[in-house]
PDB file of C-alpha atoms in Angstrom:
ATOM      1  CA  MET P 172     -35.971   3.547 -32.773  1.00  0.00           C
ATOM      2  CA  PRO P 173     -35.878   1.747 -29.400  1.00  0.00           C
ATOM      3  CA  LEU P 174     -37.686   2.518 -27.087  1.00  0.00           C
ATOM      4  CA  PRO P 175     -35.907   2.874 -23.263  1.00  0.00           C
ATOM      5  CA  GLU P 176     -37.219  -0.222 -21.774  1.00  0.00           C
ATOM      6  CA  GLU P 177     -35.609  -1.959 -25.188  1.00  0.00           C
ATOM      7  CA  VAL P 178     -32.053  -0.208 -24.419  1.00  0.00           C
ATOM      8  CA  ALA P 179     -32.360  -1.639 -20.676  1.00  0.00           C
ATOM      9  CA  GLN P 180     -33.063  -5.285 -21.436  1.00  0.00           C
ATOM     10  CA  ASP P 181     -29.407  -7.651 -22.042  1.00  0.00           C
ATOM     11  CA  PRO P 182     -29.977  -8.895 -25.310  1.00  0.00           C
ATOM     12  CA  ALA P 183     -28.431 -11.660 -24.675  1.00  0.00           C
ATOM     13  CA  PRO P 184     -29.110 -13.091 -21.343  1.00  0.00           C
ATOM     14  CA  GLY P 185     -27.201 -16.240 -20.500  1.00  0.00           C
ATOM     15  CA  ALA P 186     -23.841 -14.547 -22.331  1.00  0.00           C
ATOM     16  CA  GLY P 187     -23.395 -12.280 -19.534  1.00  0.00           C
ATOM     17  CA  LYS P 188     -22.729 -14.487 -16.898  1.00  0.00           C
ATOM     18  CA  ALA P 189     -20.095 -16.420 -18.875  1.00  0.00           C
ATOM     19  CA  GLU P 190     -18.612 -12.933 -20.134  1.00  0.00           C
ATOM     20  CA  GLU P 191     -18.660 -11.920 -15.952  1.00  0.00           C
ATOM     21  CA  ALA P 192     -16.679 -15.067 -14.731  1.00  0.00           C
ATOM     22  CA  LEU P 193     -13.993 -14.767 -17.416  1.00  0.00           C
ATOM     23  CA  LEU P 194     -13.682 -11.132 -16.630  1.00  0.00           C
ATOM     24  CA  VAL P 195     -13.231 -11.776 -13.109  1.00  0.00           C
ATOM     25  CA  ALA P 196     -10.840 -14.634 -13.799  1.00  0.00           C
ATOM     26  CA  VAL P 197      -8.879 -12.592 -16.349  1.00  0.00           C
ATOM     27  CA  LEU P 198      -8.675  -9.775 -14.104  1.00  0.00           C
ATOM     28  CA  GLY P 199      -7.762 -11.685 -10.850  1.00  0.00           C
ATOM     29  CA  ALA P 200      -5.007 -13.356 -12.751  1.00  0.00           C
ATOM     30  CA  ILE P 201      -3.613  -9.785 -13.893  1.00  0.00           C
ATOM     31  CA  GLU P 202      -3.596  -8.867 -10.230  1.00  0.00           C
ATOM     32  CA  ARG P 203      -2.154 -11.754  -8.713  1.00  0.00           C
ATOM     33  CA  GLY P 204       0.420 -11.431 -11.315  1.00  0.00           C
ATOM     34  CA  LEU P 205       1.157  -7.700 -10.536  1.00  0.00           C
ATOM     35  CA  LEU P 206       1.119  -8.470  -6.785  1.00  0.00           C
ATOM     36  CA  VAL P 207       4.111 -11.211  -7.734  1.00  0.00           C
ATOM     37  CA  MET P 208       6.034  -8.175  -9.721  1.00  0.00           C
ATOM     38  CA  VAL P 209       5.622  -5.855  -6.515  1.00  0.00           C
ATOM     39  CA  ALA P 210       6.869  -8.200  -4.248  1.00  0.00           C
ATOM     40  CA  LEU P 211       9.593  -8.946  -6.373  1.00  0.00           C
ATOM     41  CA  LEU P 212      10.639  -5.391  -7.335  1.00  0.00           C
ATOM     42  CA  THR P 213      10.578  -4.860  -3.472  1.00  0.00           C
ATOM     43  CA  LEU P 214      12.767  -7.434  -2.572  1.00  0.00           C
ATOM     44  CA  ALA P 215      14.997  -6.359  -5.198  1.00  0.00           C
ATOM     45  CA  ALA P 216      14.927  -2.658  -3.773  1.00  0.00           C
ATOM     46  CA  THR P 217      15.529  -4.156  -0.599  1.00  0.00           C
ATOM     47  CA  ALA P 218      18.621  -5.715  -1.646  1.00  0.00           C
ATOM     48  CA  ILE P 219      19.830  -2.978  -3.335  1.00  0.00           C
ATOM     49  CA  GLU P 220      19.369  -1.179  -0.118  1.00  0.00           C
ATOM     50  CA  ILE P 221      21.090  -3.917   1.944  1.00  0.00           C
ATOM     51  CA  TRP P 222      24.466  -3.397  -0.478  1.00  0.00           C
ATOM     52  CA  SER P 223      24.346   0.092  -0.263  1.00  0.00           C
ATOM     53  CA  ILE P 224      24.432  -0.087   3.778  1.00  0.00           C
ATOM     54  CA  ALA P 225      27.272  -2.734   3.529  1.00  0.00           C
ATOM     55  CA  MET P 226      29.410  -0.636   1.021  1.00  0.00           C
ATOM     56  CA  ARG P 227      29.307   2.544   3.634  1.00  0.00           C
ATOM     57  CA  TRP P 228      29.639   0.443   6.721  1.00  0.00           C
ATOM     58  CA  SER P 229      26.898   2.542   8.691  1.00  0.00           C
ATOM     59  CA  VAL P 230      23.309   2.668   8.874  1.00  0.00           C
ATOM     60  CA  ASN P 231      21.174   5.213   9.894  1.00  0.00           C
ATOM     61  CA  LEU P 232      17.651   6.008  11.014  1.00  0.00           C
ATOM     62  CA  GLY P 233      16.537   6.572   7.558  1.00  0.00           C
ATOM     63  CA  ASP P 234      17.918   3.603   6.296  1.00  0.00           C
ATOM     64  CA  ILE P 235      15.938   1.677   8.998  1.00  0.00           C
ATOM     65  CA  LEU P 236      12.550   3.268   8.303  1.00  0.00           C
ATOM     66  CA  LEU P 237      13.005   2.529   4.694  1.00  0.00           C
ATOM     67  CA  MET P 238      13.434  -1.090   5.773  1.00  0.00           C
ATOM     68  CA  PHE P 239      10.392  -0.804   7.213  1.00  0.00           C
ATOM     69  CA  LEU P 240       8.502   0.298   4.525  1.00  0.00           C
ATOM     70  CA  TYR P 241      10.062  -2.573   2.551  1.00  0.00           C
ATOM     71  CA  THR P 242       8.587  -4.629   5.076  1.00  0.00           C
ATOM     72  CA  GLU P 243       5.110  -3.112   5.104  1.00  0.00           C
ATOM     73  CA  VAL P 244       4.650  -3.143   1.015  1.00  0.00           C
ATOM     74  CA  ILE P 245       5.549  -7.597   1.317  1.00  0.00           C
ATOM     75  CA  ALA P 246       3.082  -7.678   4.481  1.00  0.00           C
ATOM     76  CA  MET P 247       0.695  -5.743   2.125  1.00  0.00           C
ATOM     77  CA  VAL P 248       1.047  -7.992  -0.739  1.00  0.00           C
ATOM     78  CA  ALA P 249       0.991 -10.667   1.475  1.00  0.00           C
ATOM     79  CA  VAL P 250      -2.547  -9.540   2.592  1.00  0.00           C
ATOM     80  CA  PHE P 251      -3.894  -8.827  -0.634  1.00  0.00           C
ATOM     81  CA  TYR P 252      -2.581 -12.487  -1.711  1.00  0.00           C
ATOM     82  CA  THR P 253      -4.113 -14.488   0.900  1.00  0.00           C
ATOM     83  CA  GLY P 254      -7.245 -12.551   1.501  1.00  0.00           C
ATOM     84  CA  LYS P 255      -6.864 -12.640   5.293  1.00  0.00           C
ATOM     85  CA  GLY P 256      -6.663  -9.411   7.154  1.00  0.00           C
ATOM     86  CA  LEU P 257      -7.705  -6.009   6.431  1.00  0.00           C
ATOM     87  CA  PRO P 258      -5.973  -4.850   3.059  1.00  0.00           C
ATOM     88  CA  PHE P 259      -6.568  -1.229   3.210  1.00  0.00           C
ATOM     89  CA  VAL P 260      -5.187  -0.611   6.852  1.00  0.00           C
ATOM     90  CA  TYR P 261      -1.427  -1.221   5.149  1.00  0.00           C
ATOM     91  CA  PRO P 262      -1.285   2.038   2.702  1.00  0.00           C
ATOM     92  CA  ILE P 263      -2.148   3.501   5.745  1.00  0.00           C
ATOM     93  CA  PHE P 264       0.335   2.104   7.820  1.00  0.00           C
ATOM     94  CA  ILE P 265       2.652   2.727   4.759  1.00  0.00           C
ATOM     95  CA  ALA P 266       1.566   6.359   4.363  1.00  0.00           C
ATOM     96  CA  ILE P 267       3.113   6.745   8.099  1.00  0.00           C
ATOM     97  CA  THR P 268       5.880   5.274   7.561  1.00  0.00           C
ATOM     98  CA  ALA P 269       7.100   7.267   4.892  1.00  0.00           C
ATOM     99  CA  LEU P 270       5.831  10.407   6.774  1.00  0.00           C
ATOM    100  CA  ALA P 271       7.841  10.045   9.763  1.00  0.00           C
ATOM    101  CA  ARG P 272      10.770   8.952   7.492  1.00  0.00           C
ATOM    102  CA  LEU P 273      10.233  12.196   5.763  1.00  0.00           C
ATOM    103  CA  ILE P 274      10.409  13.986   9.323  1.00  0.00           C
ATOM    104  CA  VAL P 275      13.568  12.101  10.228  1.00  0.00           C
ATOM    105  CA  LEU P 276      15.437  12.936   7.239  1.00  0.00           C
ATOM    106  CA  GLN P 277      14.847  16.438   6.395  1.00  0.00           C
ATOM    107  CA  GLY P 278      13.408  17.716   9.852  1.00  0.00           C
ATOM    108  CA  LYS P 279      16.297  19.915  10.794  1.00  0.00           C
ATOM    109  CA  ASP P 280      16.105  21.706   7.251  1.00  0.00           C
ATOM    110  CA  MET P 281      12.353  22.101   7.407  1.00  0.00           C
ATOM    111  CA  ASP P 282      10.103  24.991   8.170  1.00  0.00           C
ATOM    112  CA  PRO P 283       8.595  24.100  11.728  1.00  0.00           C
ATOM    113  CA  GLN P 284       5.152  24.425  10.241  1.00  0.00           C
ATOM    114  CA  ASN P 285       5.792  21.769   7.618  1.00  0.00           C
ATOM    115  CA  ILE P 286       7.105  19.284  10.187  1.00  0.00           C
ATOM    116  CA  VAL P 287       3.548  19.970  12.429  1.00  0.00           C
ATOM    117  CA  LEU P 288       1.864  19.854   9.557  1.00  0.00           C
ATOM    118  CA  GLU P 289       3.071  16.279   8.661  1.00  0.00           C
ATOM    119  CA  ALA P 290       3.037  15.293  12.192  1.00  0.00           C
ATOM    120  CA  SER P 291      -0.658  16.230  12.294  1.00  0.00           C
ATOM    121  CA  ALA P 292      -1.296  14.016   8.867  1.00  0.00           C
ATOM    122  CA  ILE P 293       0.624  11.190  11.210  1.00  0.00           C
ATOM    123  CA  LEU P 294      -1.816  11.465  13.684  1.00  0.00           C
ATOM    124  CA  LEU P 295      -5.072  11.310  11.258  1.00  0.00           C
ATOM    125  CA  LEU P 296      -3.577   8.747   9.518  1.00  0.00           C
ATOM    126  CA  SER P 297      -3.522   6.535  12.958  1.00  0.00           C
ATOM    127  CA  VAL P 298      -6.788   7.361  13.933  1.00  0.00           C
ATOM    128  CA  ALA P 299      -8.104   6.460  10.765  1.00  0.00           C
ATOM    129  CA  ALA P 300      -5.843   2.979  11.203  1.00  0.00           C
ATOM    130  CA  VAL P 301      -7.670   2.561  14.950  1.00  0.00           C
ATOM    131  CA  VAL P 302     -11.027   3.227  13.733  1.00  0.00           C
ATOM    132  CA  LEU P 303     -10.966   1.051  10.742  1.00  0.00           C
ATOM    133  CA  LEU P 304      -9.230  -1.872  13.213  1.00  0.00           C
ATOM    134  CA  ARG P 305     -12.047  -1.367  15.676  1.00  0.00           C
ATOM    135  CA  LEU P 306     -14.761  -1.680  12.820  1.00  0.00           C
ATOM    136  CA  ALA P 307     -13.077  -4.613  11.386  1.00  0.00           C
ATOM    137  CA  ARG P 308     -13.379  -6.566  15.211  1.00  0.00           C
ATOM    138  CA  ARG P 309     -17.235  -6.359  14.952  1.00  0.00           C
TER     139      ARG P 309
END
């Protein structure tokens, strides 16, 4: 029966570094591939939305906010891919825009309490983004 000290020791000390490097390389390649996929799918969704707007010959506020969502997703992919900037702030921006779009599109039919809750969520997310951006400057 192995002792606890023997279990904690690495049986092949040199193999761990090579395996770790390979794992990091493979996961990095998967991440880059998925980021490219997200960018391509976002561009496809943008093209479909532009086509829909062109067929209707009208643009409403929901369409504009949806385009902002697509733009923010592309910006988030660019930040993740380049490694420049704060990648965790962009999902906050996307959530703020999505909540704003929800309020705009369903505002007339929503319970006023839900509108206040969603507006409070936007305020909370905005404060979180400001705090993260200020802390990153230090």
